[in-house]
């Protein structure tokens, strides 16, 4: 099965043909935003990182930024820095694959301040846009698609309609040879035995237990026992009784296939099939990590409604109930609430989601894209000075 | 026809109400293609669970085909299944 995608020089496949204007430090975020505003077709992101990171946090930030900037949905990247920061455009450029996309760098201090840097940046971004315009979509096997999954603003119906329907679509992607990322480690706690049973090897099973234990330990350091804090009082009011029940409902969105690999936050999978990424449950952090890991389409289920999208990568949103679909129609692409009306089944909504993923991979605009959503966030390890 | 309650796996012994269901009413529940009629002993709020069969204390509560907890009291077919008669096996601070 094929979809029309952009084949990049290094063989990676994009579902969009953007030019990314990326600030490697917060001090360059304003200039990057000004450049992208002046150049149609350019996208930028804003974040508070790039300076003061120590040790493991520096490694994590560089991996996330480099992963994000190497994404095949960007035909070209303009890296904008200040000049004296820890993570300069040169640091990120050096971390990008040699045969990746076109990269330009810009330093505000070297350019001579905001106005001069914006003018120089517009020139560079326009050049990248011109080069990007030569790219053409070509038929690409679905095996080259990486689908990211996420759920946020969940309700008790999420685990009964939207999540199992997304899981049915995820199984179809895996059956076609593609890759699905299941993430949000805190939401795996309580569902580990089910995932470990489906692990492709003993090592993968062990890694599943390791990442949830590490997340529990992290919460413990902050004085929180996840096993008693979850389900939250609001979840319990809504009918969720135990942690296992909540987590089992959440992991349904990854489908039912074997877990091939567990990767770190923003790490690119080396295996195809279902892969777990160790990530906080924070929606934007999770999306950014899956994009940095190479996801070209994200599918996001919601019960209470969320407007969230992502830069570079299209996000398809699926409502668990018809009321929220109607109330936030502007933000939501698919209504899994039809299952409750008896008009559809989990399998039929799953098929619709699968077809939507293929159409969106081939260029169909999602609601979040049409609205211009571009939320970007990297986790903080608290190791900054 | 609108669905009143959902069961996702044939091994499940609970169903989840998707709308407010009144006490004393009979609810049709589809389990793996077969339809069960359950007389509700209590009103079930949307999102809450009720038993498809009698469950003895210590018996597994099964949803999604997996154990989500154990009964802490006898539970009758058609009874509300929630915090008052179920404890998680993982979700407790007092055991590993």
Tab-separated table of C-alpha atoms in Angstrom, chain A residues 18-333:
chain	number	residue	atom	x	y	z
A	18	UNK	CA	8.187	22.860	4.970
A	19	UNK	CA	11.168	25.121	5.584
A	20	UNK	CA	11.922	25.224	9.309
A	21	UNK	CA	13.314	28.358	10.973
A	22	UNK	CA	14.592	26.982	14.282
A	23	UNK	CA	16.009	29.016	17.172
A	24	UNK	CA	18.643	26.959	19.024
A	25	UNK	CA	18.272	29.277	22.035
A	26	UNK	CA	15.441	31.359	23.476
A	27	UNK	CA	17.436	34.540	22.742
A	28	UNK	CA	16.922	33.818	19.021
A	29	UNK	CA	13.226	32.866	19.235
A	30	UNK	CA	11.969	36.386	18.451
A	31	UNK	CA	14.191	36.743	15.381
A	32	UNK	CA	13.224	33.254	14.141
A	33	UNK	CA	9.542	34.057	14.528
A	34	UNK	CA	9.957	37.394	12.670
A	35	UNK	CA	11.758	35.648	9.791
A	36	UNK	CA	9.109	32.937	9.403
A	37	UNK	CA	6.325	35.540	9.509
A	38	UNK	CA	7.889	37.323	6.508
A	39	UNK	CA	8.518	34.197	4.424
A	40	UNK	CA	5.392	32.333	3.225
A	41	UNK	CA	5.870	28.592	3.642
A	42	UNK	CA	8.373	28.884	6.500
A	43	UNK	CA	7.489	27.603	9.984
A	44	UNK	CA	9.191	28.412	13.277
A	45	UNK	CA	8.868	27.229	16.861
A	46	UNK	CA	9.355	28.939	20.191
A	47	UNK	CA	10.951	27.366	23.298
A	48	UNK	CA	12.803	28.460	26.437
A	49	UNK	CA	15.873	26.211	25.994
A	50	UNK	CA	19.393	26.418	24.583
A	51	UNK	CA	21.467	27.722	27.466
A	52	UNK	CA	22.539	26.612	30.948
A	53	UNK	CA	21.828	22.873	30.453
A	54	UNK	CA	24.100	20.468	32.314
A	55	UNK	CA	25.070	16.852	31.692
A	56	UNK	CA	22.158	14.580	30.864
A	57	UNK	CA	19.834	17.528	30.237
A	58	UNK	CA	22.205	18.988	27.646
A	59	UNK	CA	22.343	15.596	25.907
A	60	UNK	CA	18.547	15.324	25.927
A	61	UNK	CA	18.009	18.861	24.566
A	62	UNK	CA	20.581	18.374	21.778
A	63	UNK	CA	19.054	14.985	20.843
A	64	UNK	CA	15.532	16.439	20.776
A	65	UNK	CA	16.509	19.571	18.807
A	66	UNK	CA	18.683	17.648	16.324
A	67	UNK	CA	16.014	14.967	15.882
A	68	UNK	CA	13.383	17.609	15.304
A	69	UNK	CA	15.520	19.607	12.842
A	70	UNK	CA	16.473	16.474	10.876
A	71	UNK	CA	12.794	15.613	10.307
A	72	UNK	CA	12.078	14.813	6.630
A	73	UNK	CA	9.027	17.119	6.679
A	74	UNK	CA	11.544	19.988	6.585
A	75	UNK	CA	13.119	20.322	3.131
A	76	UNK	CA	15.482	22.912	4.562
A	77	UNK	CA	16.357	24.283	7.988
A	78	UNK	CA	17.568	27.723	9.017
A	79	UNK	CA	19.171	27.455	12.474
A	80	UNK	CA	19.150	30.790	14.292
A	81	UNK	CA	21.373	31.436	17.334
A	82	UNK	CA	22.590	34.389	19.343
A	83	UNK	CA	26.315	33.644	19.355
A	84	UNK	CA	27.288	33.043	22.996
A	85	UNK	CA	24.778	30.294	23.909
A	86	UNK	CA	25.568	26.722	24.955
A	87	UNK	CA	23.629	25.134	22.085
A	88	UNK	CA	24.635	27.093	18.989
A	89	UNK	CA	23.383	26.474	15.428
A	90	UNK	CA	26.773	24.811	14.829
A	91	UNK	CA	26.190	22.311	17.674
A	92	UNK	CA	22.836	21.282	16.166
A	93	UNK	CA	24.140	21.320	12.571
A	94	UNK	CA	26.954	18.958	13.627
A	95	UNK	CA	24.412	16.583	15.206
A	96	UNK	CA	22.325	16.346	11.994
A	97	UNK	CA	22.826	13.436	9.577
A	98	UNK	CA	25.429	14.293	6.920
A	99	UNK	CA	23.103	13.400	4.042
A	100	UNK	CA	20.077	15.156	5.520
A	101	UNK	CA	18.330	18.269	4.326
A	102	UNK	CA	19.751	21.686	3.414
A	103	UNK	CA	20.928	23.611	6.476
A	104	UNK	CA	21.790	27.298	6.862
A	105	UNK	CA	22.939	28.980	10.070
A	106	UNK	CA	22.584	32.530	11.339
A	107	UNK	CA	24.066	34.294	14.382
A	108	UNK	CA	22.391	37.448	15.684
A	109	UNK	CA	25.591	38.801	17.239
A	110	UNK	CA	27.583	38.232	14.022
A	111	UNK	CA	24.796	39.693	11.856
A	112	UNK	CA	24.719	42.869	13.974
A	113	UNK	CA	21.470	42.677	15.943
A	114	UNK	CA	17.753	42.018	15.464
A	115	UNK	CA	17.050	44.071	12.327
A	116	UNK	CA	20.137	42.907	10.450
A	117	UNK	CA	19.600	39.261	11.518
A	118	UNK	CA	15.948	39.314	10.416
A	119	UNK	CA	16.942	40.760	7.009
A	120	UNK	CA	19.708	38.181	6.548
A	121	UNK	CA	17.403	35.402	7.793
A	122	UNK	CA	14.643	36.326	5.326
A	123	UNK	CA	17.184	36.099	2.505
A	124	UNK	CA	18.363	32.648	3.654
A	125	UNK	CA	14.839	31.332	4.277
A	126	UNK	CA	13.674	32.525	0.839
A	127	UNK	CA	16.581	30.688	-0.731
A	128	UNK	CA	15.590	27.486	1.112
A	129	UNK	CA	11.941	27.930	0.057
A	130	UNK	CA	12.992	28.214	-3.589
A	131	UNK	CA	15.026	25.008	-3.335
A	132	UNK	CA	12.184	23.228	-1.497
A	133	UNK	CA	9.778	24.081	-4.313
A	134	UNK	CA	11.593	21.588	-6.558
A	135	UNK	CA	10.531	18.643	-4.342
A	136	UNK	CA	7.767	16.398	-5.736
A	137	UNK	CA	5.624	13.771	-4.087
A	138	UNK	CA	6.201	10.214	-5.284
A	139	UNK	CA	4.567	6.892	-4.323
A	140	UNK	CA	6.052	5.605	-1.085
A	141	UNK	CA	5.318	2.294	0.625
A	142	UNK	CA	3.288	2.569	3.834
A	143	UNK	CA	6.114	0.599	5.481
A	144	UNK	CA	8.021	3.908	5.598
A	145	UNK	CA	5.361	5.651	7.658
A	146	UNK	CA	5.853	6.255	11.374
A	147	UNK	CA	2.595	7.059	13.175
A	148	UNK	CA	2.800	8.772	16.563
A	149	UNK	CA	-0.100	8.181	18.978
A	150	UNK	CA	-1.172	10.395	21.842
A	151	UNK	CA	-4.194	10.984	24.059
A	152	UNK	CA	-4.977	14.077	26.072
A	153	UNK	CA	-7.943	15.556	27.856
A	154	UNK	CA	-9.170	11.973	28.160
A	155	UNK	CA	-12.541	10.928	29.544
A	156	UNK	CA	-14.008	7.551	30.522
A	157	UNK	CA	-15.178	7.001	26.953
A	158	UNK	CA	-11.643	7.432	25.531
A	159	UNK	CA	-10.802	3.848	26.519
A	160	UNK	CA	-14.026	2.511	24.973
A	161	UNK	CA	-14.294	4.344	21.639
A	162	UNK	CA	-11.442	6.599	20.415
A	163	UNK	CA	-8.485	4.627	21.836
A	164	UNK	CA	-9.526	1.144	20.644
A	165	UNK	CA	-10.484	2.629	17.242
A	166	UNK	CA	-7.047	4.261	16.954
A	167	UNK	CA	-5.589	0.898	18.041
A	168	UNK	CA	-7.427	-0.806	15.163
A	169	UNK	CA	-5.884	1.740	12.757
A	170	UNK	CA	-2.450	1.234	14.374
A	171	UNK	CA	-2.729	-2.531	13.779
A	172	UNK	CA	-3.417	-1.838	10.082
A	173	UNK	CA	-0.315	0.391	9.832
A	174	UNK	CA	1.798	-2.358	11.420
A	175	UNK	CA	0.211	-5.010	9.146
A	176	UNK	CA	1.259	-2.868	6.159
A	177	UNK	CA	4.846	-2.929	7.451
A	178	UNK	CA	4.813	0.529	9.060
A	179	UNK	CA	5.728	1.774	12.521
A	180	UNK	CA	3.547	2.989	15.398
A	181	UNK	CA	4.890	4.815	18.449
A	182	UNK	CA	3.085	4.341	21.772
A	183	UNK	CA	4.295	6.821	24.350
A	184	UNK	CA	3.416	8.557	27.660
A	185	UNK	CA	5.247	6.315	30.150
A	186	UNK	CA	3.153	7.358	33.197
A	187	UNK	CA	0.119	5.926	31.406
A	188	UNK	CA	1.810	2.553	30.943
A	189	UNK	CA	2.047	2.040	34.715
A	190	UNK	CA	-0.385	-0.748	35.584
A	191	UNK	CA	-0.484	-2.070	32.010
A	192	UNK	CA	3.122	-3.367	31.950
A	193	UNK	CA	2.219	-7.083	32.210
A	194	UNK	CA	0.017	-6.792	29.114
A	195	UNK	CA	2.712	-4.966	27.123
A	196	UNK	CA	5.520	-7.193	28.425
A	197	UNK	CA	3.549	-10.282	27.359
A	198	UNK	CA	3.512	-8.822	23.842
A	199	UNK	CA	7.224	-7.905	23.902
A	200	UNK	CA	9.219	-9.279	20.971
A	201	UNK	CA	12.086	-10.264	23.296
A	202	UNK	CA	12.916	-10.671	26.986
A	203	UNK	CA	15.064	-7.529	26.738
A	204	UNK	CA	12.143	-5.430	25.455
A	205	UNK	CA	9.940	-6.794	28.260
A	206	UNK	CA	12.571	-5.777	30.809
A	207	UNK	CA	12.895	-2.292	29.327
A	208	UNK	CA	9.106	-1.795	29.673
A	209	UNK	CA	9.341	-2.518	33.419
A	210	UNK	CA	12.478	-0.346	33.713
A	211	UNK	CA	10.963	2.804	32.204
A	212	UNK	CA	7.784	2.632	34.312
A	213	UNK	CA	9.843	1.946	37.468
A	214	UNK	CA	12.030	4.977	36.672
A	215	UNK	CA	8.943	7.169	36.183
A	216	UNK	CA	7.472	5.928	39.483
A	217	UNK	CA	10.780	6.662	41.217
A	218	UNK	CA	10.861	10.181	39.727
A	219	UNK	CA	7.332	10.830	40.999
A	220	UNK	CA	8.373	9.362	44.350
A	221	UNK	CA	11.215	11.895	44.630
A	222	UNK	CA	8.585	14.619	44.303
A	223	UNK	CA	6.621	12.923	47.107
A	224	UNK	CA	3.939	11.450	44.834
A	225	UNK	CA	2.932	7.766	44.873
A	226	UNK	CA	1.477	7.281	41.386
A	227	UNK	CA	-0.239	4.072	42.509
A	228	UNK	CA	-2.401	5.975	44.961
A	229	UNK	CA	-2.574	9.281	43.052
A	230	UNK	CA	-4.026	7.562	39.973
A	231	UNK	CA	-6.778	7.354	38.851
A	232	UNK	CA	-7.270	11.019	39.739
A	233	UNK	CA	-10.363	12.077	41.717
A	234	UNK	CA	-11.915	13.338	38.458
A	235	UNK	CA	-11.227	9.969	36.777
A	236	UNK	CA	-12.890	8.142	39.691
A	237	UNK	CA	-15.920	10.393	39.534
A	238	UNK	CA	-16.126	9.564	35.838
A	239	UNK	CA	-16.183	5.823	36.586
A	240	UNK	CA	-12.543	4.688	36.394
A	241	UNK	CA	-11.908	2.447	39.410
A	242	UNK	CA	-8.255	1.345	39.305
A	243	UNK	CA	-4.870	2.343	37.883
A	244	UNK	CA	-4.866	-0.823	35.762
A	245	UNK	CA	-8.197	0.113	34.202
A	246	UNK	CA	-7.016	3.620	33.322
A	247	UNK	CA	-3.707	2.458	31.836
A	248	UNK	CA	-5.234	-0.449	29.892
A	249	UNK	CA	-7.665	2.035	28.316
A	250	UNK	CA	-4.772	4.337	27.379
A	251	UNK	CA	-2.491	1.695	25.826
A	252	UNK	CA	-5.304	0.443	23.567
A	253	UNK	CA	-4.417	3.280	21.181
A	254	UNK	CA	-1.174	1.475	20.262
A	255	UNK	CA	-3.114	-1.554	19.016
A	256	UNK	CA	-2.510	-5.206	19.768
A	257	UNK	CA	0.703	-6.156	17.958
A	258	UNK	CA	4.074	-7.215	19.393
A	259	UNK	CA	6.201	-4.513	21.052
A	260	UNK	CA	9.371	-4.498	18.938
A	261	UNK	CA	11.493	-1.931	20.755
A	262	UNK	CA	11.620	0.596	23.601
A	263	UNK	CA	13.364	3.846	22.660
A	264	UNK	CA	14.442	6.845	24.749
A	265	UNK	CA	12.759	10.237	24.400
A	266	UNK	CA	13.355	11.606	20.857
A	267	UNK	CA	15.321	8.494	19.863
A	268	UNK	CA	14.685	7.151	16.335
A	269	UNK	CA	13.414	3.552	16.306
A	270	UNK	CA	15.645	1.051	14.486
A	271	UNK	CA	12.798	-1.496	14.303
A	272	UNK	CA	9.492	-1.358	12.447
A	273	UNK	CA	6.181	-2.318	14.031
A	274	UNK	CA	4.937	-1.170	17.432
A	275	UNK	CA	7.569	0.774	19.393
A	276	UNK	CA	7.301	2.339	22.861
A	277	UNK	CA	8.958	5.735	23.447
A	278	UNK	CA	9.840	6.626	27.037
A	279	UNK	CA	8.277	10.062	27.468
A	280	UNK	CA	6.455	12.228	29.985
A	281	UNK	CA	2.685	12.293	29.453
A	282	UNK	CA	2.750	16.080	28.781
A	283	UNK	CA	0.940	16.311	25.429
A	284	UNK	CA	3.237	18.783	23.627
A	285	UNK	CA	6.403	17.205	25.080
A	286	UNK	CA	5.215	13.793	23.901
A	287	UNK	CA	4.343	15.052	20.386
A	288	UNK	CA	7.706	16.835	20.043
A	289	UNK	CA	9.550	13.675	21.142
A	290	UNK	CA	7.700	11.501	18.614
A	291	UNK	CA	8.414	14.037	15.834
A	292	UNK	CA	12.105	14.082	16.814
A	293	UNK	CA	11.962	10.261	16.648
A	294	UNK	CA	10.701	10.543	13.063
A	295	UNK	CA	6.882	10.358	13.251
A	296	UNK	CA	5.439	11.906	10.055
A	297	UNK	CA	1.783	11.796	11.195
A	298	UNK	CA	0.377	11.955	14.729
A	299	UNK	CA	-3.068	10.737	15.763
A	300	UNK	CA	-4.385	12.202	19.005
A	301	UNK	CA	-7.508	11.046	20.864
A	302	UNK	CA	-9.415	13.300	23.225
A	303	UNK	CA	-12.545	13.094	25.370
A	304	UNK	CA	-12.742	16.545	26.880
A	305	UNK	CA	-11.307	18.242	23.775
A	306	UNK	CA	-7.887	19.713	23.020
A	307	UNK	CA	-6.797	22.228	20.383
A	308	UNK	CA	-3.200	20.921	20.318
A	309	UNK	CA	-1.288	20.460	17.077
A	310	UNK	CA	2.423	20.342	16.262
A	311	UNK	CA	4.934	22.156	14.096
A	312	UNK	CA	6.130	20.351	10.914
A	313	UNK	CA	3.895	17.302	11.374
A	314	UNK	CA	0.114	16.975	10.865
A	315	UNK	CA	-1.914	15.979	13.936
A	316	UNK	CA	-5.254	14.173	13.409
A	317	UNK	CA	-7.604	14.495	16.340
A	318	UNK	CA	-10.240	11.910	17.266
A	319	UNK	CA	-13.095	12.665	19.694
A	320	UNK	CA	-14.314	9.918	22.047
A	321	UNK	CA	-17.853	11.354	22.152
A	322	UNK	CA	-20.197	13.277	19.880
A	323	UNK	CA	-20.831	16.135	22.328
A	324	UNK	CA	-17.190	17.259	22.342
A	325	UNK	CA	-16.873	16.645	18.595
A	326	UNK	CA	-19.766	19.064	17.999
A	327	UNK	CA	-18.566	21.611	20.552
A	328	UNK	CA	-14.972	21.687	19.224
A	329	UNK	CA	-15.580	20.809	15.577
A	330	UNK	CA	-13.038	23.437	14.619
A	331	UNK	CA	-10.302	21.382	16.287
A	332	UNK	CA	-11.355	17.762	15.812
A	333	UNK	CA	-11.105	15.678	12.626
